[in-house]
Coordinates of C-alpha atoms in Angstrom, one line a residue:
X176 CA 89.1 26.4 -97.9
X177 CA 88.4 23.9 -95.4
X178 CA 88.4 24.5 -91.5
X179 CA 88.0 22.3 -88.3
X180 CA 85.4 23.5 -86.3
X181 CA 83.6 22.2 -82.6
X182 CA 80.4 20.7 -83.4
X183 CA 78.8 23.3 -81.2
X184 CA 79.9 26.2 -83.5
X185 CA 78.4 24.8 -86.6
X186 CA 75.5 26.2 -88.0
X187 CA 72.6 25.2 -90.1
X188 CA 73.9 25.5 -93.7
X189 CA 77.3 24.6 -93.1
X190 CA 78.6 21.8 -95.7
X191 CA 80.5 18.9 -94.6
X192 CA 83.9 18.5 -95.8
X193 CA 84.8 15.3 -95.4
X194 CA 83.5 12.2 -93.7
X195 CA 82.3 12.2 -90.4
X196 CA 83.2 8.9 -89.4
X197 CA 82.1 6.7 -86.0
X198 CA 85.2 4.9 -84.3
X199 CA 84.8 2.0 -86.7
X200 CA 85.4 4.0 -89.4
X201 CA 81.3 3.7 -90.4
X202 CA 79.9 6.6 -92.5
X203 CA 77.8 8.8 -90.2
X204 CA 77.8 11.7 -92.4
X205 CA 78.9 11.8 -95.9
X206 CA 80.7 15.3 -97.2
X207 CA 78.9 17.4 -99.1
X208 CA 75.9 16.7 -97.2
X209 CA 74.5 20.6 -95.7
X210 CA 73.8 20.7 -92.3
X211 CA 70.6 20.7 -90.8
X212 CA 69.4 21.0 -86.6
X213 CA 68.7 17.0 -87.1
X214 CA 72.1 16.1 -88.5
X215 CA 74.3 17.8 -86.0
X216 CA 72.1 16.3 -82.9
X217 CA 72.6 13.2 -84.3
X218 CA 76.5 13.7 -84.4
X219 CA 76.3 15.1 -80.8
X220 CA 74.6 12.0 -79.6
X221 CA 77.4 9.6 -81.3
X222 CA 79.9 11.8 -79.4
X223 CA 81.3 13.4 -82.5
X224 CA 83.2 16.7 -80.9
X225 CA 84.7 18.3 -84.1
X226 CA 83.8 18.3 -87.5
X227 CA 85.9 19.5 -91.1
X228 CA 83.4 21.9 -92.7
X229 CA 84.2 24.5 -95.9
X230 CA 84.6 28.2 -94.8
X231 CA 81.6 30.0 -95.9
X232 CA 82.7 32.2 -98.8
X233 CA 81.7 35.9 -99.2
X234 CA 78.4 35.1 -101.0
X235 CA 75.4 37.1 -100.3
X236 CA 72.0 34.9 -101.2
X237 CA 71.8 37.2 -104.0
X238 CA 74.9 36.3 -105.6
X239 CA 74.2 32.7 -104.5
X240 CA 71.0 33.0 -106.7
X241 CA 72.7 34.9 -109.3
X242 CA 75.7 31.6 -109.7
X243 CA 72.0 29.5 -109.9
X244 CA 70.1 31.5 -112.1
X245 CA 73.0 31.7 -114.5
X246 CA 73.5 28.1 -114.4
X247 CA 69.5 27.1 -115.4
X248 CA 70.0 30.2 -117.9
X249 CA 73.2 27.7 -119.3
X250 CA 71.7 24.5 -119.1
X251 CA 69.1 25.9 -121.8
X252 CA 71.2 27.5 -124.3
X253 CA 73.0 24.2 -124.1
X254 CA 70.2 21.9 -124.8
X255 CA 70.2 24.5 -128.1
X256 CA 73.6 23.9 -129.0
X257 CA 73.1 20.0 -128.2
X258 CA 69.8 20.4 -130.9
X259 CA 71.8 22.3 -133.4
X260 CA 74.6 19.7 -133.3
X261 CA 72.2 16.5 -133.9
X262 CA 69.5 18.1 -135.7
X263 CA 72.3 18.7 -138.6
X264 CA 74.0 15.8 -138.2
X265 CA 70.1 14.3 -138.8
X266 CA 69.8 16.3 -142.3
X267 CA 72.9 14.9 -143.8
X268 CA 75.6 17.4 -142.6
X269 CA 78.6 16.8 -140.9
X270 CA 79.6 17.0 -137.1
X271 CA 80.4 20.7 -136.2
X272 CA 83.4 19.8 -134.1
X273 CA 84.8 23.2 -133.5
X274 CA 81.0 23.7 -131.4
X275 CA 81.3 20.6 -129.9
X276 CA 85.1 21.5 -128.3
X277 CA 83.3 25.1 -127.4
X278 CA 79.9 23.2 -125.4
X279 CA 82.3 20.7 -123.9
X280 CA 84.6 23.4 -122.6
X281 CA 81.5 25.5 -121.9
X282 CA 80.3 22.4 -119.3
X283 CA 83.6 21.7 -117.9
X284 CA 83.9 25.5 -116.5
X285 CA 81.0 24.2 -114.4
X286 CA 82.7 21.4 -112.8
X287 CA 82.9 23.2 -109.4
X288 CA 79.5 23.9 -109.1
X289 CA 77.8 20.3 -108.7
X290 CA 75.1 21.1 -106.1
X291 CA 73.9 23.9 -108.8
X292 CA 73.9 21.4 -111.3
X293 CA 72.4 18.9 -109.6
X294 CA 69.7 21.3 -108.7
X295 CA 69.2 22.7 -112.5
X296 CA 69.1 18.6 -113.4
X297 CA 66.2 18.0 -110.6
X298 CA 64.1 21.0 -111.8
X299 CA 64.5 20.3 -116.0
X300 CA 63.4 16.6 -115.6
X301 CA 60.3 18.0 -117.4
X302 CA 62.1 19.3 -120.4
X303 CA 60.1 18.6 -123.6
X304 CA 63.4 16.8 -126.3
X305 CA 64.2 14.7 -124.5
X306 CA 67.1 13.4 -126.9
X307 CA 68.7 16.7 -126.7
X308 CA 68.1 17.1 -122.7
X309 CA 69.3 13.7 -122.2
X310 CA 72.7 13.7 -124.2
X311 CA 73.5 17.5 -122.1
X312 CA 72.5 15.5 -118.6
X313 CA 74.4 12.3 -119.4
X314 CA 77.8 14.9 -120.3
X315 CA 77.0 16.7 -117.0
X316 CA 76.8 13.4 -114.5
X317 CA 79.7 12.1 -116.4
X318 CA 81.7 15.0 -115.7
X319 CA 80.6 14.7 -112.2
X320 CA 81.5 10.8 -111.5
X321 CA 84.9 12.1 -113.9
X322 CA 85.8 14.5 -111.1
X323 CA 84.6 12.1 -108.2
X324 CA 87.2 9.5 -109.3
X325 CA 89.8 11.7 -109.5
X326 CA 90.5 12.0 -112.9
X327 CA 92.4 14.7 -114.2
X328 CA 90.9 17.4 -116.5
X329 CA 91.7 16.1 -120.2
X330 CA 89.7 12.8 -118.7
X331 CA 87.0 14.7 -117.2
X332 CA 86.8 16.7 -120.8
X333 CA 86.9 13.3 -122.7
X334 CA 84.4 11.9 -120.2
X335 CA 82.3 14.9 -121.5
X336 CA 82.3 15.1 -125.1
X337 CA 81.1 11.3 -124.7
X338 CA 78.1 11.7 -122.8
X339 CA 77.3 14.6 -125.3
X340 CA 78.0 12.2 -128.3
X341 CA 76.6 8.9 -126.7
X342 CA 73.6 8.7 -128.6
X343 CA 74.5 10.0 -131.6
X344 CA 74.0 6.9 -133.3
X345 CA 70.2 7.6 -132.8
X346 CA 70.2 10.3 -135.4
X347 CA 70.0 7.5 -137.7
X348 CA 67.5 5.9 -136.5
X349 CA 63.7 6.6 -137.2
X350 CA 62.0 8.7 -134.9
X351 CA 59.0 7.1 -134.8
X352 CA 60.5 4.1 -133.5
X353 CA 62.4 6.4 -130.6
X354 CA 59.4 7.9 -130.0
X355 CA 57.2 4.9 -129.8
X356 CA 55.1 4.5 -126.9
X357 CA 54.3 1.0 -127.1
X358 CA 56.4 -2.0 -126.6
X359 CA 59.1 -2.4 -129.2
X360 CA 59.4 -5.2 -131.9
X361 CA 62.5 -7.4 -131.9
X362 CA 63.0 -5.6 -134.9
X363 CA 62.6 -2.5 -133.9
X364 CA 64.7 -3.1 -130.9
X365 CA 67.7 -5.1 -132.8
X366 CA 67.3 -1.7 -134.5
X367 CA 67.9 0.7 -131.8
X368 CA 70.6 -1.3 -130.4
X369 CA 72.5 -0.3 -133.6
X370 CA 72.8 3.2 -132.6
X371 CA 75.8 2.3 -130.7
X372 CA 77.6 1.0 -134.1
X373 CA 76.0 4.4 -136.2
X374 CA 77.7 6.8 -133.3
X375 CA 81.0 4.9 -133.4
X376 CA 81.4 5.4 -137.2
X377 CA 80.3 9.0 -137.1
X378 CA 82.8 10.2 -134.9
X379 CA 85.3 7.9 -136.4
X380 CA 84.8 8.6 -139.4
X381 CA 85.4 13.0 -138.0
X382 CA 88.5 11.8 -137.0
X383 CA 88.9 14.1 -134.1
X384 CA 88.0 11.9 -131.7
X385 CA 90.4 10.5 -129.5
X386 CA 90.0 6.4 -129.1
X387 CA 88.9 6.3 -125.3
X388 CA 85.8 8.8 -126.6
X389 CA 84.7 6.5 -129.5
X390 CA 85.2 3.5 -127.8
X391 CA 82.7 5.0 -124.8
X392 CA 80.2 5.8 -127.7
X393 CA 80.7 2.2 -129.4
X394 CA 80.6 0.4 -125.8
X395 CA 78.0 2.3 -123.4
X396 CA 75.7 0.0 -123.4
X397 CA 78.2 -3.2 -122.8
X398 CA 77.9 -4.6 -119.5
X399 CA 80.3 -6.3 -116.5
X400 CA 78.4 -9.5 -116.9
X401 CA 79.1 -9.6 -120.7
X402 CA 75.0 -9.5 -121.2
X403 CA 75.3 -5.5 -123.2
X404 CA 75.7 -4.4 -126.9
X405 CA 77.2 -4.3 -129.6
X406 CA 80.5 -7.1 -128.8
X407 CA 79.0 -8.7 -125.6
X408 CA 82.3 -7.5 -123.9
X409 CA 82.6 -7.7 -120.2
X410 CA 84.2 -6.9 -117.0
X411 CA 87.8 -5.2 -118.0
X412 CA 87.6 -5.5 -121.2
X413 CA 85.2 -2.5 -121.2
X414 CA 87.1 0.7 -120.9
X415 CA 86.7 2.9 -117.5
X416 CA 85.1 5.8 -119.6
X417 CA 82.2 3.5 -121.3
X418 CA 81.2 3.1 -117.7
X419 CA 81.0 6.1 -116.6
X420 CA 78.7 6.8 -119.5
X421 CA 76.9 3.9 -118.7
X422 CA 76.0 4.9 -115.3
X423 CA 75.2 8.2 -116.3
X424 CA 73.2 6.7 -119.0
X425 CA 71.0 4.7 -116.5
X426 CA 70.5 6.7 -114.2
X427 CA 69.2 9.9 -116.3
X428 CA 67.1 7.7 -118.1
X429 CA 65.4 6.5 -114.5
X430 CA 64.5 9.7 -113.3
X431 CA 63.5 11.7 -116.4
X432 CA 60.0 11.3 -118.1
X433 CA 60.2 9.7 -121.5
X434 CA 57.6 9.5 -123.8
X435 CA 57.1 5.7 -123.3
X436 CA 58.1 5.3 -119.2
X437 CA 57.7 7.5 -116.4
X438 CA 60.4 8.8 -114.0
X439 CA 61.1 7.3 -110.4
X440 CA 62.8 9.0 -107.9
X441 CA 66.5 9.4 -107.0
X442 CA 65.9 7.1 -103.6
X443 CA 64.2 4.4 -105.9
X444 CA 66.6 4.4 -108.4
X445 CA 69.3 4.2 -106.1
X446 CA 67.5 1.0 -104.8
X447 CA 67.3 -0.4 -108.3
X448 CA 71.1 0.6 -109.0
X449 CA 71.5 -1.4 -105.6
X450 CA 69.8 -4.8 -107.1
X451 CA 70.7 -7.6 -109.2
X452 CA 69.2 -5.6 -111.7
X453 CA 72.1 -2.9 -112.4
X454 CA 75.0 -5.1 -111.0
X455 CA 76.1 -5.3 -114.5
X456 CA 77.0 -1.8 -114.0
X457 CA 80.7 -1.4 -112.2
X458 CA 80.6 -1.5 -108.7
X459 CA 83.5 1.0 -108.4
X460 CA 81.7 3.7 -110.9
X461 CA 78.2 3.0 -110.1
X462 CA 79.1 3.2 -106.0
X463 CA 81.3 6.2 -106.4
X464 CA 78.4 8.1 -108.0
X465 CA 75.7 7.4 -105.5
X466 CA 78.2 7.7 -102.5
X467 CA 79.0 11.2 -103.8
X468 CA 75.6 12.2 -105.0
X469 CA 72.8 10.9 -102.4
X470 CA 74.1 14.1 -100.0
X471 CA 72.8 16.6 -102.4
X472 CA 69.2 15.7 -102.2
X473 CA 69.2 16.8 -98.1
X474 CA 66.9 19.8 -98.1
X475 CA 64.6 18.4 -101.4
X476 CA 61.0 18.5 -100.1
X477 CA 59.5 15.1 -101.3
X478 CA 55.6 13.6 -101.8
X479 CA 54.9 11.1 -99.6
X480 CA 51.9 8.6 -100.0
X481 CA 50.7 9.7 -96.9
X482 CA 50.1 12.4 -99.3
X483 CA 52.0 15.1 -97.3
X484 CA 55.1 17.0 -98.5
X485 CA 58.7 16.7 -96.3
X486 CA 61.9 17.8 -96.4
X487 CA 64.4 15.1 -96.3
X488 CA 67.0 15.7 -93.5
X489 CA 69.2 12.9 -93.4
X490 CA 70.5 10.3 -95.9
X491 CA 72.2 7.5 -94.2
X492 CA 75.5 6.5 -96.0
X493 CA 74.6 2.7 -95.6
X494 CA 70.9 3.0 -96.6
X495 CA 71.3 5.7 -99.4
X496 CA 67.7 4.7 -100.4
X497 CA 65.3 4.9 -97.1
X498 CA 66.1 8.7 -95.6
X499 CA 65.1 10.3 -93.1
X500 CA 62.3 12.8 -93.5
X501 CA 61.1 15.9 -91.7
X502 CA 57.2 17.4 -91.5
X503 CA 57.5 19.9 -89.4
X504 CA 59.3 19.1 -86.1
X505 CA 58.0 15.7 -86.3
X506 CA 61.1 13.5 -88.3
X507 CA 60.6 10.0 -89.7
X508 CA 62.9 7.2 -90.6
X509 CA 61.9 5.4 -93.5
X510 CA 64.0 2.9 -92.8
X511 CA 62.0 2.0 -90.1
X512 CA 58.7 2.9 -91.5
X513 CA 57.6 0.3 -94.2
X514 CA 54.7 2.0 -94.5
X515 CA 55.9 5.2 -96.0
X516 CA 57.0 5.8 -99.4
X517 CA 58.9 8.6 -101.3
X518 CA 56.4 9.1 -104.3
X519 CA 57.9 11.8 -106.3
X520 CA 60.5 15.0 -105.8
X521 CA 58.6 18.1 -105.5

């Protein structure tokens, strides 16, 4: 439920509901965002009076802790089931689809819980498979960006079984070419690109696939400038679901630790997503998932090369990747201060 509330009766914790907008109709706020003493002055100060907040819910912390606890407790048997689907898919046996309709129905009963899951994704960065690990958090973002667009659930579900099946192909290919820490050969590279073309004719060839899902598997790589893999398709001619995946794709690949790169953080890899260097993503997809999911890292404490740790208290809507930062009572605008950096989530 949503109420309307004066500005002076909020309280610390309280989760924005929509928009606070300035009388341009700038961002000031995004929803989602949780507020915090240095959010809600700044609104005071732009003369922002009343404000749509959810009504708090009946939750003691415990049972808050409990919905979180049972989520991490998830996200691991999942990563299980992920591994048990691939590894026997690797040894020459055929996709188990009646497990895969039970994981991806497992994930979507989640759907309502993104700051849990976005918490459970920030804390597992470190998880060891990586293959397995990566396919689960690509299916969980996807659903997330699914639900952000408004899609309606059997979209949502489809945009889930893809990001679970994305990389299927890669069963097929040599792990010690996956795995390889140094730079790739053409060859082994033309290689791996072939995973895309492996996965399609896997789950083709299951035939309980519907089309949008393999043609997200075949095309999640293809980009809006027509530079991607397998076709060299572009702009429309990819389908809506291949770039979902393709965001998804990215941007867990940034910010986990892989045997061959190291992670960034979110605010860095929102600054890349910004660049020339991602605009082959879609603007649409790729701005609707950083628009929705830059409010849920208020509250992260952060390294900062000053070597000190704060807590970031404020994400400007138009400057996603500089926030601003707390250390005590003493706050700091990156925006303004070139000289600090965001080093790592901690």
């Amino acid at each position: 439920m949503i109420k309307e509330i004066a500005i002076t009766d909020c309280m610390e914790g309280d989760i924005i509901a929509e928009d606070v907008v300035n009388c341009y109709g700038g961002i000031l706020v995004a929803r989602e965002t949780v507020l915090n003493q240095y959010i809600l002055g700044k609104l005071q100060r732009r003369g922002i009076y009343r404000i749509r907040v959810y009504e708090k819910r009946n939750y003691t912390k415990e049972k808050k802790a409990d919905t979180y606890i049972q989520l991490k407790k998830s996200y691991k048997e999942d990563i299980i089931e992920v591994k048990k689907i691939l590894c026997n898919l690797a040894v020459g046996k055929g996709l188990d689809i009646e497990k895969i309709a039970d994981l991806s129905d497992r994930i979507c009963g989640k759907i309502n819980n993104a700051g849990d899951i976005l918490m459970v994704l920030r804390e597992e960065k470190g998880f060891d498979e990586y293959t397995y690990s990566h396919s689960l958090n690509v299916a969980l973002y996807s659903m997330l960006i699914g639900k952000w667009l408004g899609l309606n659930y059997q979209e949502i579900k489809e945009a889930v079984v893809a990001g679970l099946l994305h990389d299927i192909g890669k069963t097929k290919i040599p792990t010690n070419i996956l795995n390889k820490k140094e730079i790739l050969t053409s060859e082994e590279f033309e290689l791996i690109k072939k995973h895309t073309l492996y996965g399609y004719k896997i789950i083709t060839k299951a035939g309980n696939f519907s089309e949008n899902i393999c043609e997200a598997v075949l095309s999640h790589h293809e980009r809006m400038d027509g530079s991607g893999y397998p076709n060299g398709i572009w702009g429309d001619q990819i389908s809506l679901l291949a770039k979902i995946v393709a965001v998804s794709d990215v941007y867990d690949a940034m910010t986990t630790d892989r045997v061959y790169k190291k992670k960034i953080t979110p605010f860095k890899a929102f600054q890349i997503f910004q660049t020339l260097e991602v605009k082959n993503l879609d603007p649409l997809v790729m701005k609707t998932f950083l628009m929705n999911i830059s409010p849920y890292y208020v509250g992260t404490n952060v390294l900062l090369n000053t070597g000190e740790i704060a807590k970031v208290a404020y994400i400007p809507p138009q400057c996603i990747t500089e926030p601003v930062v707390c250390i005590g009572k003493n706050y700091i605008d990156c925006s303004s201060r070139k000289d600090i950096e965001i080093l790592n989530m901690v």
